[in-house]
Amino acid sequence: MLARESASLTEAVTVSSTPVACDGDVASDLGHPRVFLDIPQGGSAVCPYCSREFVLAEGASSGQGH
Ligand SMILES: [Zn+2]
């Protein structure tokens, strides 16, 4: 078994719907133009600007519901 790694520099952000808008971390210098990231069901998406990872919460709608 592999030891638990702590290589991840950014915490994954759990969201309840997709696509998710990311415009960076306004509290730091990582702000960037707003982008929309489509998260596959059961998967995750990484923002190309700030490398933040977004994961879809369990049971979240994929935007296709009513
Ligand atoms: Zn971002």
PDB file of N, CA, C and O and ligand atoms in Angstrom:
ATOM      1  N   MET A   1       0.831  -1.200   0.000  1.00  0.00           N
ATOM      2  CA  MET A   1       0.000   0.000   0.000  1.00  0.00           C
ATOM      3  C   MET A   1       0.867   1.252   0.000  1.00  0.00           C
ATOM      4  O   MET A   1       1.903   1.295   0.643  1.00  0.00           O
ATOM      5  N   LEU A   2       0.414   2.237  -0.715  1.00  0.00           N
ATOM      6  CA  LEU A   2       1.157   3.488  -0.756  1.00  0.00           C
ATOM      7  C   LEU A   2       0.828   4.347   0.453  1.00  0.00           C
ATOM      8  O   LEU A   2      -0.287   4.337   0.956  1.00  0.00           O
ATOM      9  N   ALA A   3       1.818   5.067   0.884  1.00  0.00           N
ATOM     10  CA  ALA A   3       1.575   5.994   1.988  1.00  0.00           C
ATOM     11  C   ALA A   3       0.724   7.153   1.482  1.00  0.00           C
ATOM     12  O   ALA A   3       0.743   7.497   0.315  1.00  0.00           O
ATOM     13  N   ARG A   4       0.006   7.724   2.365  1.00  0.00           N
ATOM     14  CA  ARG A   4      -0.851   8.848   1.980  1.00  0.00           C
ATOM     15  C   ARG A   4       0.032  10.006   1.525  1.00  0.00           C
ATOM     16  O   ARG A   4       0.899  10.456   2.255  1.00  0.00           O
ATOM     17  N   GLU A   5      -0.215  10.464   0.309  1.00  0.00           N
ATOM     18  CA  GLU A   5       0.600  11.560  -0.210  1.00  0.00           C
ATOM     19  C   GLU A   5      -0.002  12.911   0.153  1.00  0.00           C
ATOM     20  O   GLU A   5      -1.209  13.051   0.277  1.00  0.00           O
ATOM     21  N   SER A   6       0.869  13.856   0.286  1.00  0.00           N
ATOM     22  CA  SER A   6       0.406  15.209   0.573  1.00  0.00           C
ATOM     23  C   SER A   6       0.933  16.161  -0.495  1.00  0.00           C
ATOM     24  O   SER A   6       1.331  17.267  -0.228  1.00  0.00           O
ATOM     25  N   ALA A   7       0.941  15.652  -1.734  1.00  0.00           N
ATOM     26  CA  ALA A   7       1.527  16.423  -2.823  1.00  0.00           C
ATOM     27  C   ALA A   7       0.577  17.515  -3.326  1.00  0.00           C
ATOM     28  O   ALA A   7       1.004  18.453  -3.959  1.00  0.00           O
ATOM     29  N   SER A   8      -0.698  17.347  -3.054  1.00  0.00           N
ATOM     30  CA  SER A   8      -1.652  18.313  -3.570  1.00  0.00           C
ATOM     31  C   SER A   8      -1.467  19.669  -2.908  1.00  0.00           C
ATOM     32  O   SER A   8      -1.535  19.790  -1.699  1.00  0.00           O
ATOM     33  N   LEU A   9      -1.243  20.676  -3.741  1.00  0.00           N
ATOM     34  CA  LEU A   9      -1.025  22.008  -3.196  1.00  0.00           C
ATOM     35  C   LEU A   9      -2.342  22.754  -3.009  1.00  0.00           C
ATOM     36  O   LEU A   9      -2.438  23.665  -2.209  1.00  0.00           O
ATOM     37  N   THR A  10      -3.336  22.340  -3.786  1.00  0.00           N
ATOM     38  CA  THR A  10      -4.603  23.037  -3.700  1.00  0.00           C
ATOM     39  C   THR A  10      -5.688  22.082  -3.224  1.00  0.00           C
ATOM     40  O   THR A  10      -5.708  20.921  -3.597  1.00  0.00           O
ATOM     41  N   GLU A  11      -6.563  22.587  -2.418  1.00  0.00           N
ATOM     42  CA  GLU A  11      -7.661  21.764  -1.946  1.00  0.00           C
ATOM     43  C   GLU A  11      -8.728  21.671  -3.012  1.00  0.00           C
ATOM     44  O   GLU A  11      -9.055  22.653  -3.664  1.00  0.00           O
ATOM     45  N   ALA A  12      -9.270  20.500  -3.175  1.00  0.00           N
ATOM     46  CA  ALA A  12     -10.360  20.337  -4.128  1.00  0.00           C
ATOM     47  C   ALA A  12     -11.600  21.038  -3.595  1.00  0.00           C
ATOM     48  O   ALA A  12     -11.851  21.037  -2.394  1.00  0.00           O
ATOM     49  N   VAL A  13     -12.303  21.654  -4.518  1.00  0.00           N
ATOM     50  CA  VAL A  13     -13.516  22.367  -4.130  1.00  0.00           C
ATOM     51  C   VAL A  13     -14.729  21.537  -4.545  1.00  0.00           C
ATOM     52  O   VAL A  13     -14.845  21.151  -5.708  1.00  0.00           O
ATOM     53  N   THR A  14     -15.576  21.258  -3.605  1.00  0.00           N
ATOM     54  CA  THR A  14     -16.772  20.484  -3.921  1.00  0.00           C
ATOM     55  C   THR A  14     -17.916  21.428  -4.280  1.00  0.00           C
ATOM     56  O   THR A  14     -18.218  22.350  -3.540  1.00  0.00           O
ATOM     57  N   VAL A  15     -18.489  21.190  -5.449  1.00  0.00           N
ATOM     58  CA  VAL A  15     -19.600  22.025  -5.885  1.00  0.00           C
ATOM     59  C   VAL A  15     -20.827  21.154  -6.106  1.00  0.00           C
ATOM     60  O   VAL A  15     -20.720  19.940  -6.288  1.00  0.00           O
ATOM     61  N   SER A  16     -21.998  21.780  -6.101  1.00  0.00           N
ATOM     62  CA  SER A  16     -23.234  21.012  -6.198  1.00  0.00           C
ATOM     63  C   SER A  16     -23.845  21.059  -7.588  1.00  0.00           C
ATOM     64  O   SER A  16     -24.858  20.435  -7.843  1.00  0.00           O
ATOM     65  N   SER A  17     -23.223  21.802  -8.482  1.00  0.00           N
ATOM     66  CA  SER A  17     -23.766  21.849  -9.837  1.00  0.00           C
ATOM     67  C   SER A  17     -22.642  22.117 -10.821  1.00  0.00           C
ATOM     68  O   SER A  17     -21.577  22.615 -10.465  1.00  0.00           O
ATOM     69  N   THR A  18     -22.891  21.765 -12.069  1.00  0.00           N
ATOM     70  CA  THR A  18     -21.911  21.991 -13.116  1.00  0.00           C
ATOM     71  C   THR A  18     -22.616  22.595 -14.320  1.00  0.00           C
ATOM     72  O   THR A  18     -23.799  22.322 -14.533  1.00  0.00           O
ATOM     73  N   PRO A  19     -21.994  23.430 -15.136  1.00  0.00           N
ATOM     74  CA  PRO A  19     -20.605  23.854 -14.971  1.00  0.00           C
ATOM     75  C   PRO A  19     -20.419  24.798 -13.793  1.00  0.00           C
ATOM     76  O   PRO A  19     -21.368  25.425 -13.336  1.00  0.00           O
ATOM     77  N   VAL A  20     -19.168  24.872 -13.334  1.00  0.00           N
ATOM     78  CA  VAL A  20     -18.860  25.752 -12.233  1.00  0.00           C
ATOM     79  C   VAL A  20     -18.020  26.918 -12.764  1.00  0.00           C
ATOM     80  O   VAL A  20     -17.175  26.741 -13.630  1.00  0.00           O
ATOM     81  N   ALA A  21     -18.306  28.089 -12.256  1.00  0.00           N
ATOM     82  CA  ALA A  21     -17.540  29.255 -12.671  1.00  0.00           C
ATOM     83  C   ALA A  21     -16.374  29.459 -11.719  1.00  0.00           C
ATOM     84  O   ALA A  21     -16.521  29.344 -10.507  1.00  0.00           O
ATOM     85  N   CYS A  22     -15.209  29.725 -12.289  1.00  0.00           N
ATOM     86  CA  CYS A  22     -14.046  30.006 -11.452  1.00  0.00           C
ATOM     87  C   CYS A  22     -13.407  31.291 -11.937  1.00  0.00           C
ATOM     88  O   CYS A  22     -13.155  31.465 -13.128  1.00  0.00           O
ATOM     89  N   ASP A  23     -13.179  32.185 -11.020  1.00  0.00           N
ATOM     90  CA  ASP A  23     -12.474  33.408 -11.402  1.00  0.00           C
ATOM     91  C   ASP A  23     -11.273  33.643 -10.494  1.00  0.00           C
ATOM     92  O   ASP A  23     -10.820  34.752 -10.291  1.00  0.00           O
ATOM     93  N   GLY A  24     -10.801  32.544  -9.945  1.00  0.00           N
ATOM     94  CA  GLY A  24      -9.598  32.643  -9.134  1.00  0.00           C
ATOM     95  C   GLY A  24      -9.887  32.950  -7.676  1.00  0.00           C
ATOM     96  O   GLY A  24     -11.030  33.100  -7.254  1.00  0.00           O
ATOM     97  N   ASP A  25      -8.849  33.023  -6.952  1.00  0.00           N
ATOM     98  CA  ASP A  25      -8.963  33.313  -5.530  1.00  0.00           C
ATOM     99  C   ASP A  25      -8.801  34.810  -5.329  1.00  0.00           C
ATOM    100  O   ASP A  25      -7.704  35.347  -5.371  1.00  0.00           O
ATOM    101  N   VAL A  26      -9.916  35.473  -5.115  1.00  0.00           N
ATOM    102  CA  VAL A  26      -9.875  36.929  -5.011  1.00  0.00           C
ATOM    103  C   VAL A  26      -9.139  37.394  -3.760  1.00  0.00           C
ATOM    104  O   VAL A  26      -8.759  38.543  -3.638  1.00  0.00           O
ATOM    105  N   ALA A  27      -8.944  36.474  -2.827  1.00  0.00           N
ATOM    106  CA  ALA A  27      -8.269  36.838  -1.584  1.00  0.00           C
ATOM    107  C   ALA A  27      -6.749  36.840  -1.753  1.00  0.00           C
ATOM    108  O   ALA A  27      -6.018  37.238  -0.862  1.00  0.00           O
ATOM    109  N   SER A  28      -6.302  36.377  -2.901  1.00  0.00           N
ATOM    110  CA  SER A  28      -4.857  36.350  -3.137  1.00  0.00           C
ATOM    111  C   SER A  28      -4.558  36.950  -4.504  1.00  0.00           C
ATOM    112  O   SER A  28      -5.374  37.653  -5.069  1.00  0.00           O
ATOM    113  N   ASP A  29      -3.420  36.638  -5.038  1.00  0.00           N
ATOM    114  CA  ASP A  29      -3.035  37.169  -6.347  1.00  0.00           C
ATOM    115  C   ASP A  29      -3.423  36.243  -7.487  1.00  0.00           C
ATOM    116  O   ASP A  29      -2.954  36.376  -8.598  1.00  0.00           O
ATOM    117  N   LEU A  30      -4.257  35.272  -7.177  1.00  0.00           N
ATOM    118  CA  LEU A  30      -4.561  34.254  -8.177  1.00  0.00           C
ATOM    119  C   LEU A  30      -5.820  34.548  -8.985  1.00  0.00           C
ATOM    120  O   LEU A  30      -6.351  33.679  -9.633  1.00  0.00           O
ATOM    121  N   GLY A  31      -6.281  35.791  -8.947  1.00  0.00           N
ATOM    122  CA  GLY A  31      -7.474  36.125  -9.715  1.00  0.00           C
ATOM    123  C   GLY A  31      -7.224  35.974 -11.207  1.00  0.00           C
ATOM    124  O   GLY A  31      -6.119  36.159 -11.691  1.00  0.00           O
ATOM    125  N   HIS A  32      -8.281  35.629 -11.937  1.00  0.00           N
ATOM    126  CA  HIS A  32      -8.156  35.461 -13.390  1.00  0.00           C
ATOM    127  C   HIS A  32      -9.530  35.655 -14.008  1.00  0.00           C
ATOM    128  O   HIS A  32     -10.537  35.636 -13.302  1.00  0.00           O
ATOM    129  N   PRO A  33      -9.577  35.829 -15.339  1.00  0.00           N
ATOM    130  CA  PRO A  33     -10.888  35.964 -15.999  1.00  0.00           C
ATOM    131  C   PRO A  33     -11.770  34.765 -15.674  1.00  0.00           C
ATOM    132  O   PRO A  33     -11.285  33.653 -15.525  1.00  0.00           O
ATOM    133  N   ARG A  34     -13.065  35.019 -15.574  1.00  0.00           N
ATOM    134  CA  ARG A  34     -13.970  33.930 -15.197  1.00  0.00           C
ATOM    135  C   ARG A  34     -14.078  32.894 -16.313  1.00  0.00           C
ATOM    136  O   ARG A  34     -14.230  33.237 -17.479  1.00  0.00           O
ATOM    137  N   VAL A  35     -13.962  31.654 -15.906  1.00  0.00           N
ATOM    138  CA  VAL A  35     -14.123  30.556 -16.846  1.00  0.00           C
ATOM    139  C   VAL A  35     -15.149  29.579 -16.286  1.00  0.00           C
ATOM    140  O   VAL A  35     -15.354  29.500 -15.075  1.00  0.00           O
ATOM    141  N   PHE A  36     -15.788  28.862 -17.190  1.00  0.00           N
ATOM    142  CA  PHE A  36     -16.749  27.854 -16.759  1.00  0.00           C
ATOM    143  C   PHE A  36     -16.177  26.470 -17.021  1.00  0.00           C
ATOM    144  O   PHE A  36     -15.718  26.181 -18.129  1.00  0.00           O
ATOM    145  N   LEU A  37     -16.201  25.652 -15.994  1.00  0.00           N
ATOM    146  CA  LEU A  37     -15.632  24.325 -16.104  1.00  0.00           C
ATOM    147  C   LEU A  37     -16.737  23.281 -16.016  1.00  0.00           C
ATOM    148  O   LEU A  37     -17.535  23.290 -15.086  1.00  0.00           O
ATOM    149  N   ASP A  38     -16.756  22.403 -17.004  1.00  0.00           N
ATOM    150  CA  ASP A  38     -17.745  21.337 -17.023  1.00  0.00           C
ATOM    151  C   ASP A  38     -17.175  20.138 -16.272  1.00  0.00           C
ATOM    152  O   ASP A  38     -16.110  19.632 -16.610  1.00  0.00           O
ATOM    153  N   ILE A  39     -17.885  19.702 -15.267  1.00  0.00           N
ATOM    154  CA  ILE A  39     -17.395  18.583 -14.467  1.00  0.00           C
ATOM    155  C   ILE A  39     -18.153  17.318 -14.845  1.00  0.00           C
ATOM    156  O   ILE A  39     -19.374  17.275 -14.737  1.00  0.00           O
ATOM    157  N   PRO A  40     -17.456  16.306 -15.307  1.00  0.00           N
ATOM    158  CA  PRO A  40     -18.124  15.044 -15.626  1.00  0.00           C
ATOM    159  C   PRO A  40     -18.659  14.382 -14.367  1.00  0.00           C
ATOM    160  O   PRO A  40     -18.081  14.519 -13.287  1.00  0.00           O
ATOM    161  N   GLN A  41     -19.776  13.663 -14.528  1.00  0.00           N
ATOM    162  CA  GLN A  41     -20.389  12.980 -13.392  1.00  0.00           C
ATOM    163  C   GLN A  41     -19.376  12.054 -12.739  1.00  0.00           C
ATOM    164  O   GLN A  41     -18.752  11.226 -13.396  1.00  0.00           O
ATOM    165  N   GLY A  42     -19.199  12.211 -11.449  1.00  0.00           N
ATOM    166  CA  GLY A  42     -18.267  11.356 -10.723  1.00  0.00           C
ATOM    167  C   GLY A  42     -16.816  11.694 -10.979  1.00  0.00           C
ATOM    168  O   GLY A  42     -15.916  10.991 -10.531  1.00  0.00           O
ATOM    169  N   GLY A  43     -16.576  12.776 -11.708  1.00  0.00           N
ATOM    170  CA  GLY A  43     -15.199  13.138 -12.023  1.00  0.00           C
ATOM    171  C   GLY A  43     -14.816  14.465 -11.406  1.00  0.00           C
ATOM    172  O   GLY A  43     -15.415  14.910 -10.435  1.00  0.00           O
ATOM    173  N   SER A  44     -13.824  15.081 -11.995  1.00  0.00           N
ATOM    174  CA  SER A  44     -13.393  16.366 -11.489  1.00  0.00           C
ATOM    175  C   SER A  44     -12.874  17.214 -12.646  1.00  0.00           C
ATOM    176  O   SER A  44     -12.610  16.703 -13.733  1.00  0.00           O
ATOM    177  N   ALA A  45     -12.756  18.495 -12.402  1.00  0.00           N
ATOM    178  CA  ALA A  45     -12.231  19.405 -13.404  1.00  0.00           C
ATOM    179  C   ALA A  45     -11.185  20.291 -12.748  1.00  0.00           C
ATOM    180  O   ALA A  45     -11.320  20.646 -11.572  1.00  0.00           O
ATOM    181  N   VAL A  46     -10.155  20.609 -13.510  1.00  0.00           N
ATOM    182  CA  VAL A  46      -9.100  21.460 -12.971  1.00  0.00           C
ATOM    183  C   VAL A  46      -9.083  22.768 -13.747  1.00  0.00           C
ATOM    184  O   VAL A  46      -9.049  22.770 -14.978  1.00  0.00           O
ATOM    185  N   CYS A  47      -9.107  23.861 -13.030  1.00  0.00           N
ATOM    186  CA  CYS A  47      -9.072  25.165 -13.675  1.00  0.00           C
ATOM    187  C   CYS A  47      -7.713  25.375 -14.322  1.00  0.00           C
ATOM    188  O   CYS A  47      -6.683  25.205 -13.670  1.00  0.00           O
ATOM    189  N   PRO A  48      -7.702  25.726 -15.618  1.00  0.00           N
ATOM    190  CA  PRO A  48      -6.441  25.923 -16.323  1.00  0.00           C
ATOM    191  C   PRO A  48      -5.692  27.165 -15.842  1.00  0.00           C
ATOM    192  O   PRO A  48      -4.497  27.305 -16.092  1.00  0.00           O
ATOM    193  N   TYR A  49      -6.387  28.056 -15.175  1.00  0.00           N
ATOM    194  CA  TYR A  49      -5.734  29.285 -14.713  1.00  0.00           C
ATOM    195  C   TYR A  49      -5.092  29.114 -13.334  1.00  0.00           C
ATOM    196  O   TYR A  49      -3.922  29.413 -13.143  1.00  0.00           O
ATOM    197  N   CYS A  50      -5.895  28.657 -12.390  1.00  0.00           N
ATOM    198  CA  CYS A  50      -5.379  28.613 -11.026  1.00  0.00           C
ATOM    199  C   CYS A  50      -5.156  27.191 -10.528  1.00  0.00           C
ATOM    200  O   CYS A  50      -4.805  26.982  -9.373  1.00  0.00           O
ATOM    201  N   SER A  51      -5.377  26.211 -11.408  1.00  0.00           N
ATOM    202  CA  SER A  51      -5.108  24.810 -11.079  1.00  0.00           C
ATOM    203  C   SER A  51      -5.932  24.299  -9.908  1.00  0.00           C
ATOM    204  O   SER A  51      -5.602  23.294  -9.305  1.00  0.00           O
ATOM    205  N   ARG A  52      -6.994  24.995  -9.600  1.00  0.00           N
ATOM    206  CA  ARG A  52      -7.853  24.513  -8.534  1.00  0.00           C
ATOM    207  C   ARG A  52      -8.696  23.356  -9.070  1.00  0.00           C
ATOM    208  O   ARG A  52      -9.135  23.379 -10.220  1.00  0.00           O
ATOM    209  N   GLU A  53      -8.898  22.368  -8.213  1.00  0.00           N
ATOM    210  CA  GLU A  53      -9.670  21.208  -8.642  1.00  0.00           C
ATOM    211  C   GLU A  53     -11.090  21.286  -8.104  1.00  0.00           C
ATOM    212  O   GLU A  53     -11.305  21.593  -6.937  1.00  0.00           O
ATOM    213  N   PHE A  54     -12.020  21.009  -9.001  1.00  0.00           N
ATOM    214  CA  PHE A  54     -13.426  21.015  -8.610  1.00  0.00           C
ATOM    215  C   PHE A  54     -13.993  19.620  -8.768  1.00  0.00           C
ATOM    216  O   PHE A  54     -13.784  18.969  -9.784  1.00  0.00           O
ATOM    217  N   VAL A  55     -14.698  19.181  -7.750  1.00  0.00           N
ATOM    218  CA  VAL A  55     -15.348  17.881  -7.821  1.00  0.00           C
ATOM    219  C   VAL A  55     -16.838  18.063  -7.598  1.00  0.00           C
ATOM    220  O   VAL A  55     -17.262  18.969  -6.879  1.00  0.00           O
ATOM    221  N   LEU A  56     -17.600  17.205  -8.232  1.00  0.00           N
ATOM    222  CA  LEU A  56     -19.039  17.293  -8.132  1.00  0.00           C
ATOM    223  C   LEU A  56     -19.513  16.542  -6.900  1.00  0.00           C
ATOM    224  O   LEU A  56     -19.131  15.394  -6.674  1.00  0.00           O
ATOM    225  N   ALA A  57     -20.329  17.199  -6.111  1.00  0.00           N
ATOM    226  CA  ALA A  57     -20.836  16.567  -4.899  1.00  0.00           C
ATOM    227  C   ALA A  57     -21.728  15.381  -5.244  1.00  0.00           C
ATOM    228  O   ALA A  57     -22.351  15.346  -6.301  1.00  0.00           O
ATOM    229  N   GLU A  58     -21.772  14.430  -4.359  1.00  0.00           N
ATOM    230  CA  GLU A  58     -22.604  13.256  -4.582  1.00  0.00           C
ATOM    231  C   GLU A  58     -24.060  13.663  -4.728  1.00  0.00           C
ATOM    232  O   GLU A  58     -24.573  14.456  -3.952  1.00  0.00           O
ATOM    233  N   GLY A  59     -24.697  13.100  -5.726  1.00  0.00           N
ATOM    234  CA  GLY A  59     -26.116  13.381  -5.915  1.00  0.00           C
ATOM    235  C   GLY A  59     -26.379  14.745  -6.521  1.00  0.00           C
ATOM    236  O   GLY A  59     -27.518  15.178  -6.586  1.00  0.00           O
ATOM    237  N   ALA A  60     -25.319  15.410  -6.970  1.00  0.00           N
ATOM    238  CA  ALA A  60     -25.500  16.724  -7.563  1.00  0.00           C
ATOM    239  C   ALA A  60     -26.124  16.596  -8.942  1.00  0.00           C
ATOM    240  O   ALA A  60     -25.905  15.613  -9.638  1.00  0.00           O
ATOM    241  N   SER A  61     -26.868  17.580  -9.305  1.00  0.00           N
ATOM    242  CA  SER A  61     -27.475  17.562 -10.624  1.00  0.00           C
ATOM    243  C   SER A  61     -26.432  17.960 -11.651  1.00  0.00           C
ATOM    244  O   SER A  61     -25.504  18.697 -11.376  1.00  0.00           O
ATOM    245  N   SER A  62     -26.568  17.425 -12.851  1.00  0.00           N
ATOM    246  CA  SER A  62     -25.613  17.734 -13.898  1.00  0.00           C
ATOM    247  C   SER A  62     -26.170  18.816 -14.807  1.00  0.00           C
ATOM    248  O   SER A  62     -25.711  19.000 -15.914  1.00  0.00           O
ATOM    249  N   GLY A  63     -27.148  19.525 -14.316  1.00  0.00           N
ATOM    250  CA  GLY A  63     -27.697  20.612 -15.097  1.00  0.00           C
ATOM    251  C   GLY A  63     -28.745  20.167 -16.102  1.00  0.00           C
ATOM    252  O   GLY A  63     -29.221  20.956 -16.882  1.00  0.00           O
ATOM    253  N   GLN A  64     -29.087  18.880 -16.065  1.00  0.00           N
ATOM    254  CA  GLN A  64     -30.057  18.381 -17.036  1.00  0.00           C
ATOM    255  C   GLN A  64     -31.436  18.216 -16.416  1.00  0.00           C
ATOM    256  O   GLN A  64     -32.401  17.987 -17.106  1.00  0.00           O
ATOM    257  N   GLY A  65     -31.494  18.288 -15.130  1.00  0.00           N
ATOM    258  CA  GLY A  65     -32.781  18.141 -14.469  1.00  0.00           C
ATOM    259  C   GLY A  65     -33.655  19.355 -14.722  1.00  0.00           C
ATOM    260  O   GLY A  65     -33.269  20.267 -15.432  1.00  0.00           O
ATOM    261  N   HIS A  66     -34.791  19.408 -14.124  1.00  0.00           N
ATOM    262  CA  HIS A  66     -35.639  20.557 -14.354  1.00  0.00           C
ATOM    263  C   HIS A  66     -35.491  21.565 -13.256  1.00  0.00           C
ATOM    264  O   HIS A  66     -34.520  21.929 -12.803  1.00  0.00           O
TER     265      HIS A  66
HETATM  266 ZN    ZN B   1      -9.569  29.255 -11.496  1.00  0.00          ZN
END
